PDB file of C-alpha atoms in Angstrom:
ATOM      1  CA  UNK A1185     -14.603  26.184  24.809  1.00 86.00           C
ATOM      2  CA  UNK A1186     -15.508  28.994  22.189  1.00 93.00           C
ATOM      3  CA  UNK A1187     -15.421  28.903  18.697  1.00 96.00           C
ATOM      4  CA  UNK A1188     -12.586  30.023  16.747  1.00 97.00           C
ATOM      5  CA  UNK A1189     -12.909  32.640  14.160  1.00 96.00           C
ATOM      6  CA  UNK A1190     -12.005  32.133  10.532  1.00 95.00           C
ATOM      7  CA  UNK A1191      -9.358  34.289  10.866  1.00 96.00           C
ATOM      8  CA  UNK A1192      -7.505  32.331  13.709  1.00 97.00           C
ATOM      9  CA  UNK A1193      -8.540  29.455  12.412  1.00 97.00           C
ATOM     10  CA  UNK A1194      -6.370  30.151   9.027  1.00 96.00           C
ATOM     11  CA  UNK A1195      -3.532  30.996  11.263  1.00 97.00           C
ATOM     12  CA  UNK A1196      -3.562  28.142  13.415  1.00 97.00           C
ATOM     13  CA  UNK A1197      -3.726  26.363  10.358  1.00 97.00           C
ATOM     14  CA  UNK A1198      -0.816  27.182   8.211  1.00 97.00           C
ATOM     15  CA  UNK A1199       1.204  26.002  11.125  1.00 95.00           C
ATOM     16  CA  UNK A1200      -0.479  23.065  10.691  1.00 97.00           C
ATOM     17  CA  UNK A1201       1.398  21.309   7.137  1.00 95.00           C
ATOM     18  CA  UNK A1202      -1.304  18.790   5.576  1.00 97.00           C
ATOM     19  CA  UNK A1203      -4.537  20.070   7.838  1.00 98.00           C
ATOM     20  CA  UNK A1204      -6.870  21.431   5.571  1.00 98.00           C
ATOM     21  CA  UNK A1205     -10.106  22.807   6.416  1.00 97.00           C
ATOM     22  CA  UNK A1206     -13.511  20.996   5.444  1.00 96.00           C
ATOM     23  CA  UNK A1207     -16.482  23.172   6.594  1.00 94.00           C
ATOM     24  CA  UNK A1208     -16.622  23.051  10.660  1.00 95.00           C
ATOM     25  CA  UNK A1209     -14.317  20.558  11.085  1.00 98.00           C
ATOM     26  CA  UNK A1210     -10.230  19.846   9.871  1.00 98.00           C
ATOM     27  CA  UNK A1211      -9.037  17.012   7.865  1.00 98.00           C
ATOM     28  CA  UNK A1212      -5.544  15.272   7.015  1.00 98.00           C
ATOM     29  CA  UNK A1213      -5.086  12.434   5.159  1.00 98.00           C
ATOM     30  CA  UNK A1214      -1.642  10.215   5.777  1.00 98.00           C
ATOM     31  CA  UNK A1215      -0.281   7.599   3.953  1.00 98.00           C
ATOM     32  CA  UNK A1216       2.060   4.598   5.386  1.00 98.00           C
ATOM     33  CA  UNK A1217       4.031   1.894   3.793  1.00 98.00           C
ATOM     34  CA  UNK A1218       1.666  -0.829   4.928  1.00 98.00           C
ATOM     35  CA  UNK A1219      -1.705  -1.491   6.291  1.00 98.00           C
ATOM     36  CA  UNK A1220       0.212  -2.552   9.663  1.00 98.00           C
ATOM     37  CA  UNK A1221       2.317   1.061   9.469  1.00 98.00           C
ATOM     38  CA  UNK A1222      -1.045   2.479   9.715  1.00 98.00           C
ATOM     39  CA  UNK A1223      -2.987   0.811  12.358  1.00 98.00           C
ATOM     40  CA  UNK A1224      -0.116   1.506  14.545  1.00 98.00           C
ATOM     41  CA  UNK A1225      -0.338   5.047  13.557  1.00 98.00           C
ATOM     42  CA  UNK A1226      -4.196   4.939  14.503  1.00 98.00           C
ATOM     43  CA  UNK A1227      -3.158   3.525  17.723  1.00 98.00           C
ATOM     44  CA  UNK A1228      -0.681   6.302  18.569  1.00 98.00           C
ATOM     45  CA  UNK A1229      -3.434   8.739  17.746  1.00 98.00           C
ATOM     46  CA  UNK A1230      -5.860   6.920  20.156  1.00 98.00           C
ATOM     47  CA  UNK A1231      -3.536   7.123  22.754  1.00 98.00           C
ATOM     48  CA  UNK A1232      -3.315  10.868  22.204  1.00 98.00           C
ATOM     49  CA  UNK A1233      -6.807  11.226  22.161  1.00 98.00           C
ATOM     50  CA  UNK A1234      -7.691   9.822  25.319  1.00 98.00           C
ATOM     51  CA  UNK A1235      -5.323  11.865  26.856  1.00 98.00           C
ATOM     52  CA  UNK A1236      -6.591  14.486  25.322  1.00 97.00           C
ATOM     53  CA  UNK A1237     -10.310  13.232  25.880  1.00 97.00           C
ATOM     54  CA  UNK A1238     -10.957  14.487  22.471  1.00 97.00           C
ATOM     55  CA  UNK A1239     -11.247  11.864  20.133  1.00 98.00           C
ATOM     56  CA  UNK A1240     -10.718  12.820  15.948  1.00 98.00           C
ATOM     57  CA  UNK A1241     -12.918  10.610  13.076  1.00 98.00           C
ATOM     58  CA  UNK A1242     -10.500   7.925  12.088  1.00 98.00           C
ATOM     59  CA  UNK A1243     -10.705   6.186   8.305  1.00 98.00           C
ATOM     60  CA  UNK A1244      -8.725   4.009   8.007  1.00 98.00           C
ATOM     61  CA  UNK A1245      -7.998   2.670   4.121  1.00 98.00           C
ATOM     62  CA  UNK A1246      -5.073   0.225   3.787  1.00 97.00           C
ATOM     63  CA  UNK A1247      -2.243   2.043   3.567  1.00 98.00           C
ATOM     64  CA  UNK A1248      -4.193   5.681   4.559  1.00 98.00           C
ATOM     65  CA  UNK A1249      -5.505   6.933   7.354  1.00 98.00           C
ATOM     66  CA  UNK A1250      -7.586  10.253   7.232  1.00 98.00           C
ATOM     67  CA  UNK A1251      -8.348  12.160  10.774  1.00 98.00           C
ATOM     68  CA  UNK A1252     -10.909  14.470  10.888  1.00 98.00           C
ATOM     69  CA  UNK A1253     -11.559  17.344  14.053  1.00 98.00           C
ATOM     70  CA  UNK A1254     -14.326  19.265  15.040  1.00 98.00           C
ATOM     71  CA  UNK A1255     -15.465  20.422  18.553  1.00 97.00           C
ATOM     72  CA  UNK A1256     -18.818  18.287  18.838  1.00 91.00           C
ATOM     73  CA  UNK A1257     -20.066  19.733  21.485  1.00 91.00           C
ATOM     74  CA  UNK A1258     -19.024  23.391  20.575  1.00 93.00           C
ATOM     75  CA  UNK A1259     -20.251  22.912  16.896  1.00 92.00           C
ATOM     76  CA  UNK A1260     -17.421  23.499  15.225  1.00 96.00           C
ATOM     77  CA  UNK A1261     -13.299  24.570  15.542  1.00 98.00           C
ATOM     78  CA  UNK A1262     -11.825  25.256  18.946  1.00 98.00           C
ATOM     79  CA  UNK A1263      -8.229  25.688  20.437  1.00 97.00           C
ATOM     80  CA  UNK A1264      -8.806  21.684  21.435  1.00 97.00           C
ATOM     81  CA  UNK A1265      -8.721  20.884  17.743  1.00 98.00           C
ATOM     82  CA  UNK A1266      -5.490  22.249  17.286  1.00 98.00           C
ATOM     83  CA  UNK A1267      -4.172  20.895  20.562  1.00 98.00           C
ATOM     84  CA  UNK A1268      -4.724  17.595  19.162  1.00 98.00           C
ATOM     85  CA  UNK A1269      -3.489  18.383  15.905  1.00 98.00           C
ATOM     86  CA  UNK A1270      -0.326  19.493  16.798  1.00 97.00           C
ATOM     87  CA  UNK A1271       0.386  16.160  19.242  1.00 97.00           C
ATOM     88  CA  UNK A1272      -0.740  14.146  16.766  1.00 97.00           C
ATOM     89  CA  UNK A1273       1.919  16.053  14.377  1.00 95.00           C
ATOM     90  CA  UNK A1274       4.795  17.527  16.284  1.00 80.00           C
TER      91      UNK A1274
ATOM     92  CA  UNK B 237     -11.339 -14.761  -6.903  1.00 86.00           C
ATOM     93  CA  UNK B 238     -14.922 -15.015  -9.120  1.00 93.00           C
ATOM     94  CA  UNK B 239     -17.585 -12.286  -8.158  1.00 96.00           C
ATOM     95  CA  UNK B 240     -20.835 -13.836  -6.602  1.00 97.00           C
ATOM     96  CA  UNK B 241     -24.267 -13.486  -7.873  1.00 96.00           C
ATOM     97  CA  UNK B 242     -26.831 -11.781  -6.027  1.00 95.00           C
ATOM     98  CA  UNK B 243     -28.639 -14.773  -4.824  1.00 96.00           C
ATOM     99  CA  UNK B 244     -25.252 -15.921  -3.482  1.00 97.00           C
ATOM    100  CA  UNK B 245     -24.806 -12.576  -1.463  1.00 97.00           C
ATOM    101  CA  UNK B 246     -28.303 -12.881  -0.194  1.00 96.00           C
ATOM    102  CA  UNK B 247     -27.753 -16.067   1.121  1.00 97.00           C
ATOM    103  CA  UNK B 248     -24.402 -15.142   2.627  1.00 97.00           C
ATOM    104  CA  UNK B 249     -25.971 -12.370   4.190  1.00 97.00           C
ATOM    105  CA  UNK B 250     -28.568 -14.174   5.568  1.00 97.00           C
ATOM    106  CA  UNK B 251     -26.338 -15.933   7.610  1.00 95.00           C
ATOM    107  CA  UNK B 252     -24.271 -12.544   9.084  1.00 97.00           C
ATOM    108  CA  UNK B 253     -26.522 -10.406  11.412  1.00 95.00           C
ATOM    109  CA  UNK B 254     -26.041  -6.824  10.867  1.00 97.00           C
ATOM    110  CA  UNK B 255     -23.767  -6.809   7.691  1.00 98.00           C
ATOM    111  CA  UNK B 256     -26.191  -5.119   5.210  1.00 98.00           C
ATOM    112  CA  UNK B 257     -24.987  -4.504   1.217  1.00 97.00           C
ATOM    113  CA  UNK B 258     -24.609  -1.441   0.604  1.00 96.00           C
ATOM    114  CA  UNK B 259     -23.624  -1.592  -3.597  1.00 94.00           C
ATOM    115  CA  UNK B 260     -20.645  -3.684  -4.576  1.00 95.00           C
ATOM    116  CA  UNK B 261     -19.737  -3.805  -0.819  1.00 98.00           C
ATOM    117  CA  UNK B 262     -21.353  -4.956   2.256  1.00 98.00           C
ATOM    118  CA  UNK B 263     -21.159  -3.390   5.840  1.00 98.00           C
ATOM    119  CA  UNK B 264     -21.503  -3.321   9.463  1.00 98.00           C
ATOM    120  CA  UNK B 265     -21.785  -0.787  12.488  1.00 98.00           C
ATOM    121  CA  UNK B 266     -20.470  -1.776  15.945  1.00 98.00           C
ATOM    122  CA  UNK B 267     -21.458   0.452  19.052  1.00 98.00           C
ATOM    123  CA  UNK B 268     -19.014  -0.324  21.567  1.00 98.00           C
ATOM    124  CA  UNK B 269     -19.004   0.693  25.432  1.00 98.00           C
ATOM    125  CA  UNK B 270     -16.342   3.513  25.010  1.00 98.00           C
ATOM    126  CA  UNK B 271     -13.319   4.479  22.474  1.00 98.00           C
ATOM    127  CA  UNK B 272     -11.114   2.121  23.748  1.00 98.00           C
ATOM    128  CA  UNK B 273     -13.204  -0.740  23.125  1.00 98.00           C
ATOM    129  CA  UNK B 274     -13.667   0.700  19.877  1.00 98.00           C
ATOM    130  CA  UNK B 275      -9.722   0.509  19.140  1.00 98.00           C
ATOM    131  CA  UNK B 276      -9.431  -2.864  20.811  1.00 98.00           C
ATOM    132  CA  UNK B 277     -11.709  -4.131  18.038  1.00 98.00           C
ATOM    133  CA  UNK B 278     -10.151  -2.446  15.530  1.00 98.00           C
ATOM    134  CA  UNK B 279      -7.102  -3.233  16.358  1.00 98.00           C
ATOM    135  CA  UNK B 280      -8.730  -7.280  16.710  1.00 98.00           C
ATOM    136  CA  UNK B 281      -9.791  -7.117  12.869  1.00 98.00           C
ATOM    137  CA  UNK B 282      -6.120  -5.510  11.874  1.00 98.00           C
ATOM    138  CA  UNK B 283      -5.035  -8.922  12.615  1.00 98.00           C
ATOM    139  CA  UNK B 284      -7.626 -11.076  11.035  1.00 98.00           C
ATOM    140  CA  UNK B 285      -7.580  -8.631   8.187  1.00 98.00           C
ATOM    141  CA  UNK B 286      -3.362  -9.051   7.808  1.00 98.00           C
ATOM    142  CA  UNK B 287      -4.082 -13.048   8.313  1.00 98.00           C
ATOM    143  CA  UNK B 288      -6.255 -12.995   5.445  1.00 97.00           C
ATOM    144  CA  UNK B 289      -4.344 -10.322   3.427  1.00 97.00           C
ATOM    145  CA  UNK B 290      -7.864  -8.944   3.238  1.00 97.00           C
ATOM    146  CA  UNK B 291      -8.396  -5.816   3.869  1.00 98.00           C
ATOM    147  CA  UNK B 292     -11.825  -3.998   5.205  1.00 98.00           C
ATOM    148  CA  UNK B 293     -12.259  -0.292   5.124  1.00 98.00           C
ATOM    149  CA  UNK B 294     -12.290   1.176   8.863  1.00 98.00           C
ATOM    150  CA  UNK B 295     -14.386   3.881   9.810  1.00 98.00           C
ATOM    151  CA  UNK B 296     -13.887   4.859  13.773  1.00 98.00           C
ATOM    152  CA  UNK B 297     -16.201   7.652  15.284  1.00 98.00           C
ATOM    153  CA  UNK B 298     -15.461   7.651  19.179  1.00 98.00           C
ATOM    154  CA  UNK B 299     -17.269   4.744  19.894  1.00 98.00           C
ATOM    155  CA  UNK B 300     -18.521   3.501  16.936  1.00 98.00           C
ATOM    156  CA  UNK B 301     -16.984   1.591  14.223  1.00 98.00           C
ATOM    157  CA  UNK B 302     -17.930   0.944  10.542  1.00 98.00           C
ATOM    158  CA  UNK B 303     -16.363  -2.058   8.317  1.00 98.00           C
ATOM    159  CA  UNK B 304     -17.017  -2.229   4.848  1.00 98.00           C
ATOM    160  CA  UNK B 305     -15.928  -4.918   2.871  1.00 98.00           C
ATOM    161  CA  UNK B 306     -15.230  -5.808  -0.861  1.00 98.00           C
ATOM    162  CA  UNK B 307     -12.805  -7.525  -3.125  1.00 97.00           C
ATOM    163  CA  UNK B 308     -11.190  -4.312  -4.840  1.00 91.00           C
ATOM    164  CA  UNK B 309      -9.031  -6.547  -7.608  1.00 91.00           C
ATOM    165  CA  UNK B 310     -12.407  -8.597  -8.488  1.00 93.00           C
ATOM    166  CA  UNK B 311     -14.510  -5.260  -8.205  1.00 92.00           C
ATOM    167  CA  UNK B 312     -17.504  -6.278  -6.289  1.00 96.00           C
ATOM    168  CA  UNK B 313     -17.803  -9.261  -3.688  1.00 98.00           C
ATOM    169  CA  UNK B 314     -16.420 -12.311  -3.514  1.00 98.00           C
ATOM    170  CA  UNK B 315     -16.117 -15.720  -1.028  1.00 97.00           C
ATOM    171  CA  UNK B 316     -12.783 -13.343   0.801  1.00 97.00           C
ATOM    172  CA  UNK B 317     -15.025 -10.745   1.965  1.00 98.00           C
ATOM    173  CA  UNK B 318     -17.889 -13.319   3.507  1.00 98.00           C
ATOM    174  CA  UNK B 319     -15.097 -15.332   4.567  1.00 98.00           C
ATOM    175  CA  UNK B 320     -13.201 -12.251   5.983  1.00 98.00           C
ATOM    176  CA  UNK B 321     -16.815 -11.009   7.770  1.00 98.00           C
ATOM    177  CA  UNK B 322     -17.590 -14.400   9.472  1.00 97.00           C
ATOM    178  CA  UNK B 323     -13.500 -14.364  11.522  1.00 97.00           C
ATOM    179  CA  UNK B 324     -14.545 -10.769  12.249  1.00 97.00           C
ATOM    180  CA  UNK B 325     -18.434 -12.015  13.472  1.00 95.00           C
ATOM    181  CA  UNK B 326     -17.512 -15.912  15.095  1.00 79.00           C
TER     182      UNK B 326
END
């Protein structure tokens, strides 16, 4: 899967509300009403990402969760990232 | 919920294979065989963390997981987080 240039990558991102970008890889932070609100958000996103087979960073902070995507073994941002992104967020 | 002493953590730690201190906090990395065993367990200390209303911080990596534990309204560690860390280690 090749790399995305910056240029795509700042389009594909301001469709994208909350995804910022942090060096190779893209980053959103969410916040629930509970710590239970967001472990059942981190399990939606699993689902997703074994579907997906592409599987974000997940931190998961109380009552935030913050994903982070990259394409490991492409070094950096591909098409997949956004994929994900956008299921995660539709 | 009084902070411990050093001596104290030591000895607590002592007693919890792989937890290591890292500050004010102590933590532990868990390889698992895949992702999904990685969310099983996390989703395994969600409920011992909402049984103790003690919360560790969650750090998933496909299938790796990182808990770190402290007592944020005591600022450093107390019995909860040992306490907390032995449910998640039986």
């Amino acid at each position: 899967m090749p790399l995305l240039d910056d240029s795509t990558v700042d389009r594909e991102l301001a469709a994208l509300p909350g995804w910022q970008r942090d060096g190779v890889r893209i980053t959103r932070l969410y916040t629930f009403a509970s710590f239970a609100d967001a472990i059942a958000f981190v399990n939606r996103v699993a689902a997703l990402a074994e579907a997906a087979d592409h599987h974000p960073d997940i931190h998961v902070a109380y009552d935030k969760v913050r994903l982070t995507l990259w394409s490991h073994d492409s070094g950096g941002l591909t098409e997949r990232d956004f994929r994900l992104a956008r299921r995660i967020d539709p």
